[in-house]
CSV table of C-alpha atoms in Angstrom, one decimal:
chain,number,residue,atom,x,y,z
A,1334,UNK,CA,1.1,9.5,1.4
A,1335,UNK,CA,-0.3,6.3,2.7
A,1336,UNK,CA,0.8,3.6,4.6
A,1337,UNK,CA,-0.3,0.2,3.4
A,1338,UNK,CA,0.2,-3.1,6.4
A,1339,UNK,CA,-0.2,-6.5,5.0
A,1340,UNK,CA,-1.0,-9.8,7.6
A,1341,UNK,CA,-0.4,-12.8,6.1
A,1342,UNK,CA,-1.4,-16.3,8.1
A,1343,UNK,CA,1.8,-17.2,9.5
A,1344,UNK,CA,2.0,-18.2,12.9
A,1345,UNK,CA,0.2,-15.6,15.3
A,1346,UNK,CA,2.7,-15.7,18.1
A,1347,UNK,CA,6.1,-14.2,15.4
A,1348,UNK,CA,2.9,-11.6,14.8
A,1349,UNK,CA,4.0,-8.0,16.3
A,1350,UNK,CA,1.3,-5.9,17.8
A,1351,UNK,CA,-0.8,-4.6,15.0
A,1352,UNK,CA,-1.4,-1.7,16.9
A,1353,UNK,CA,2.2,-0.5,17.2
A,1354,UNK,CA,1.8,0.1,13.0
A,1355,UNK,CA,-1.8,1.8,13.2
A,1356,UNK,CA,-2.4,5.5,12.8
A,1357,UNK,CA,-5.4,7.4,10.7
A,1358,UNK,CA,-3.7,7.4,7.1
A,1359,UNK,CA,-2.8,3.2,7.5
A,1360,UNK,CA,-4.4,0.5,5.6
A,1361,UNK,CA,-5.0,-2.7,6.2
A,1362,UNK,CA,-4.8,-5.5,4.2
A,1363,UNK,CA,-5.9,-9.4,5.1
A,1364,UNK,CA,-4.6,-12.4,3.2
A,1365,UNK,CA,-6.1,-15.5,4.2
A,1366,UNK,CA,-6.2,-16.3,7.5
A,1367,UNK,CA,-4.1,-12.9,8.1
A,1368,UNK,CA,-8.2,-11.3,7.7
A,1369,UNK,CA,-9.4,-12.9,10.8
A,1370,UNK,CA,-5.7,-12.1,13.1
A,1371,UNK,CA,-7.3,-8.2,12.4
A,1372,UNK,CA,-10.9,-8.7,13.1
A,1373,UNK,CA,-9.7,-10.5,16.5
A,1374,UNK,CA,-7.5,-7.5,17.4
A,1375,UNK,CA,-10.5,-5.3,16.2
A,1376,UNK,CA,-9.2,-3.9,13.4
A,1377,UNK,CA,-11.3,-4.1,9.9
A,1378,UNK,CA,-9.4,-4.7,6.9
A,1379,UNK,CA,-9.9,-2.0,3.7
A,1380,UNK,CA,-9.6,-4.9,1.8
A,1381,UNK,CA,-9.0,-9.0,2.4
A,1382,UNK,CA,-7.9,-11.2,-0.3
A,1383,UNK,CA,-6.5,-14.9,-0.9
A,1384,UNK,CA,-8.5,-18.2,-1.8
A,1385,UNK,CA,-9.4,-19.2,2.1
A,1386,UNK,CA,-8.0,-22.6,2.3
A,1387,UNK,CA,-7.1,-22.0,5.9
A,1388,UNK,CA,-10.5,-21.4,7.4
A,1389,UNK,CA,-13.0,-23.1,8.3
A,1390,UNK,CA,-16.9,-22.4,6.2
A,1391,UNK,CA,-17.9,-19.9,9.7
A,1392,UNK,CA,-14.5,-18.6,9.7
A,1393,UNK,CA,-14.9,-17.6,5.8
A,1394,UNK,CA,-18.8,-16.0,7.3
A,1395,UNK,CA,-17.1,-14.0,9.5
A,1396,UNK,CA,-14.4,-12.6,7.3
A,1397,UNK,CA,-17.1,-11.8,4.5
A,1398,UNK,CA,-19.3,-10.0,6.9
A,1399,UNK,CA,-16.8,-8.0,8.3
A,1400,UNK,CA,-14.2,-7.0,5.4
A,1401,UNK,CA,-14.9,-3.5,3.5
A,1402,UNK,CA,-13.8,-4.8,0.3
A,1403,UNK,CA,-12.9,-9.3,-0.4
A,1404,UNK,CA,-11.8,-10.7,-3.5
A,1405,UNK,CA,-11.5,-14.4,-3.4
A,1406,UNK,CA,-9.2,-16.1,-5.7
A,1407,UNK,CA,-9.1,-20.1,-6.5
A,1408,UNK,CA,-6.4,-22.2,-4.8
A,1409,UNK,CA,-5.4,-23.1,-7.9
A,1410,UNK,CA,-2.9,-20.0,-9.3
A,1411,UNK,CA,0.3,-19.1,-10.4
A,1412,UNK,CA,1.2,-16.4,-7.2
A,1413,UNK,CA,0.7,-16.6,-3.3
A,1414,UNK,CA,-1.9,-15.2,-1.4
A,1415,UNK,CA,0.7,-12.9,-0.2
A,1416,UNK,CA,2.2,-11.7,-3.8
A,1417,UNK,CA,-1.8,-11.0,-4.9
A,1418,UNK,CA,-1.7,-8.5,-1.8
A,1419,UNK,CA,1.0,-6.5,-2.4
A,1420,UNK,CA,0.8,-6.3,-6.2
A,1421,UNK,CA,-3.1,-4.7,-5.0
A,1422,UNK,CA,-1.1,-2.1,-2.7
A,1423,UNK,CA,1.5,-1.4,-5.8
A,1424,UNK,CA,-1.4,-0.9,-8.0
A,1425,UNK,CA,-3.6,0.5,-6.5
A,1426,UNK,CA,-1.9,3.1,-4.5
A,1427,UNK,CA,0.0,5.6,-6.4
A,1428,UNK,CA,1.1,7.6,-3.0
A,1429,UNK,CA,2.1,4.7,-0.6
A,1430,UNK,CA,5.0,5.7,1.1
A,1431,UNK,CA,5.2,2.7,3.0
A,1432,UNK,CA,4.4,-1.1,3.0
A,1433,UNK,CA,4.6,-3.3,5.8
A,1434,UNK,CA,4.3,-6.9,6.2
A,1435,UNK,CA,3.5,-9.2,8.8
A,1436,UNK,CA,2.7,-13.2,8.8
A,1437,UNK,CA,5.2,-14.4,6.3
A,1438,UNK,CA,7.7,-15.7,8.4
A,1439,UNK,CA,7.8,-19.3,10.7
A,1440,UNK,CA,5.9,-22.2,9.3
A,1441,UNK,CA,6.7,-23.1,5.7
A,1442,UNK,CA,10.1,-22.2,4.4
A,1443,UNK,CA,9.0,-22.0,1.1
A,1444,UNK,CA,6.7,-19.7,2.2
A,1445,UNK,CA,9.1,-17.1,3.8
A,1446,UNK,CA,11.3,-17.6,1.0
A,1447,UNK,CA,8.8,-16.7,-1.3
A,1448,UNK,CA,7.9,-13.5,0.4
A,1449,UNK,CA,11.4,-12.7,0.4
A,1450,UNK,CA,11.5,-12.2,-3.4
A,1451,UNK,CA,8.7,-10.7,-3.5
A,1452,UNK,CA,10.7,-7.7,-1.8
A,1453,UNK,CA,12.1,-6.9,-4.9
A,1454,UNK,CA,8.9,-5.5,-6.3
A,1455,UNK,CA,8.3,-2.5,-4.6
A,1456,UNK,CA,12.1,-2.2,-4.7
A,1457,UNK,CA,11.8,-1.4,-8.2
A,1458,UNK,CA,9.1,1.2,-7.7
A,1459,UNK,CA,11.1,2.6,-4.9
A,1460,UNK,CA,8.5,2.0,-2.3
A,1461,UNK,CA,9.6,1.2,1.3
A,1462,UNK,CA,9.0,-2.1,2.1
A,1463,UNK,CA,9.5,-4.5,5.3
A,1464,UNK,CA,9.0,-7.8,6.6
A,1465,UNK,CA,8.1,-7.6,9.9
A,1466,UNK,CA,7.7,-10.1,13.0
A,1467,UNK,CA,7.9,-10.0,16.6
A,1468,UNK,CA,11.7,-10.2,16.9
A,1469,UNK,CA,13.0,-9.4,13.4
A,1470,UNK,CA,12.6,-6.6,10.4
A,1471,UNK,CA,14.0,-7.1,7.1
A,1472,UNK,CA,14.1,-4.1,4.4
A,1473,UNK,CA,15.9,-4.5,0.7
A,1474,UNK,CA,18.2,-1.3,-0.7
A,1475,UNK,CA,19.8,-0.1,-3.4
A,1476,UNK,CA,22.9,1.9,-3.8
A,1477,UNK,CA,23.1,4.8,-1.9
A,1478,UNK,CA,23.8,6.2,1.7
A,1479,UNK,CA,21.3,5.0,4.8
A,1480,UNK,CA,21.2,6.2,8.2
A,1481,UNK,CA,19.9,3.6,10.9
A,1482,UNK,CA,18.9,5.0,14.3
A,1483,UNK,CA,19.6,2.5,17.6
A,1484,UNK,CA,16.8,0.7,18.8
A,1485,UNK,CA,15.7,-2.4,20.4
A,1486,UNK,CA,16.9,-4.5,18.0
A,1487,UNK,CA,19.9,-5.5,19.2
A,1488,UNK,CA,21.9,-6.6,16.1
A,1489,UNK,CA,21.8,-5.8,12.5
A,1490,UNK,CA,22.7,-7.9,9.4
A,1491,UNK,CA,23.8,-6.9,6.1
A,1492,UNK,CA,23.5,-9.4,3.3
A,1493,UNK,CA,24.0,-9.6,-0.4
A,1494,UNK,CA,20.9,-10.2,-2.6
A,1495,UNK,CA,21.7,-12.2,-6.0
A,1496,UNK,CA,24.9,-10.7,-6.8
A,1497,UNK,CA,27.7,-9.1,-5.2
A,1498,UNK,CA,27.9,-6.0,-3.2
A,1499,UNK,CA,30.4,-3.3,-3.9
A,1500,UNK,CA,31.5,-0.7,-1.8
A,1501,UNK,CA,29.6,-1.5,1.4
A,1502,UNK,CA,30.7,1.0,4.4
A,1503,UNK,CA,29.5,0.7,7.6
A,1504,UNK,CA,30.5,3.6,10.5
A,1505,UNK,CA,28.7,3.8,13.7
A,1506,UNK,CA,29.1,0.2,14.0
A,1507,UNK,CA,31.2,-2.0,16.2
A,1508,UNK,CA,32.3,-3.9,13.2
A,1509,UNK,CA,33.0,-1.3,10.7
A,1510,UNK,CA,33.5,-1.6,7.6
A,1511,UNK,CA,35.2,0.9,4.5
A,1512,UNK,CA,34.6,0.5,0.7
A,1513,UNK,CA,34.3,-3.2,1.1
A,1514,UNK,CA,33.5,-6.0,-1.4
A,1515,UNK,CA,30.8,-8.5,0.3
A,1516,UNK,CA,30.5,-11.6,-2.2
A,1517,UNK,CA,27.3,-12.6,-2.3
A,1518,UNK,CA,27.0,-15.8,-0.2
A,1519,UNK,CA,29.3,-13.8,2.5
A,1520,UNK,CA,27.9,-13.8,6.1
A,1521,UNK,CA,31.0,-11.5,7.0
A,1522,UNK,CA,28.3,-8.8,7.8
A,1523,UNK,CA,26.3,-11.1,10.3
A,1524,UNK,CA,25.3,-9.8,13.5
A,1525,UNK,CA,26.6,-6.6,13.6
A,1526,UNK,CA,25.8,-3.9,16.0
A,1527,UNK,CA,24.8,-0.2,16.4
A,1528,UNK,CA,27.5,1.8,18.8
A,1529,UNK,CA,26.3,5.1,18.2
A,1530,UNK,CA,22.5,6.6,18.4
A,1531,UNK,CA,22.3,6.7,14.4
A,1532,UNK,CA,24.5,4.6,12.1
A,1533,UNK,CA,25.4,5.2,8.3
A,1534,UNK,CA,25.7,2.1,5.8
A,1535,UNK,CA,26.7,2.9,1.8
A,1536,UNK,CA,27.3,0.7,-1.0
A,1537,UNK,CA,28.1,1.1,-4.4
A,1538,UNK,CA,26.5,-1.6,-6.2
A,1539,UNK,CA,24.4,-4.7,-5.8
A,1540,UNK,CA,21.5,-5.1,-4.0
A,1541,UNK,CA,21.4,-5.3,0.2
A,1542,UNK,CA,19.2,-6.7,2.8
A,1543,UNK,CA,19.3,-5.2,5.7
A,1544,UNK,CA,17.7,-7.1,8.8
A,1545,UNK,CA,17.8,-5.6,12.5
A,1546,UNK,CA,16.9,-8.8,14.6
A,1547,UNK,CA,16.3,-9.3,18.6
A,1548,UNK,CA,16.8,-12.4,20.9
A,1549,UNK,CA,13.1,-11.8,23.0
A,1550,UNK,CA,10.3,-11.4,21.8
A,1551,UNK,CA,8.3,-8.2,22.7
C-alpha cells in the first residue's frame, strides 16, 4: 500500500510541514507552484503536473530539471491541475491506501470549493483522502461506524454533503447525538469537541464531511 501526497500551489503559510507526512512509501505529486514548494523543502516530487502558469521561466526550468516525471497541460482545459493530479493518483496506483492534499485552502475560494468537491472522487473509489493545512483536516465519509482519536485539533465539525444525514450518532464528544436526522444546510454539528481519548461517530445514509480544526498554527 502507498500514501500519495499531493501538493498544490495555495498560500505557503497555510501548508503544514511536509516532513510530518514523509515516509519511505510516500509518493509526492507537485501541482504547478506546489512543485517549487516541495523542492524548497528538499523533497523531489515523483510526479509534477500542471500548466505552470503561476511560475516564471527560471522557476519552470528548475521544475523541469528536478522533477522525476513531469506532465505539462495547456492553461485552457476542462479540469483544474489539482483534479488532474488526483486522477493520476487514483488511476496509476491501484494499491494506494491514503491520499493527502495540501495547498488548496486559502487564496481563491473557487479553487477551494472545487477541491472540496474533488473529495467525492476518491470516496467513490474507497480511498481515504484528506485535505490538510496548518489548522484543519477535511475528509468525507460514507455511511458506517468510525472512530476519531483526540489530537491537537480541538474541534470536530460534522456537515452533510449534498443531502441530509440520517441516523447520526456521536459518542465520546462534548455534545453527543443519538440517531439524529441532520438536514443539508444545518450547522447543528459545528465545533463539537472530543472529551474521551477516542470518540465514535456513525450514520445510516448520506455523505458526511468531518472537519478537524484548531485555532493556532503549528
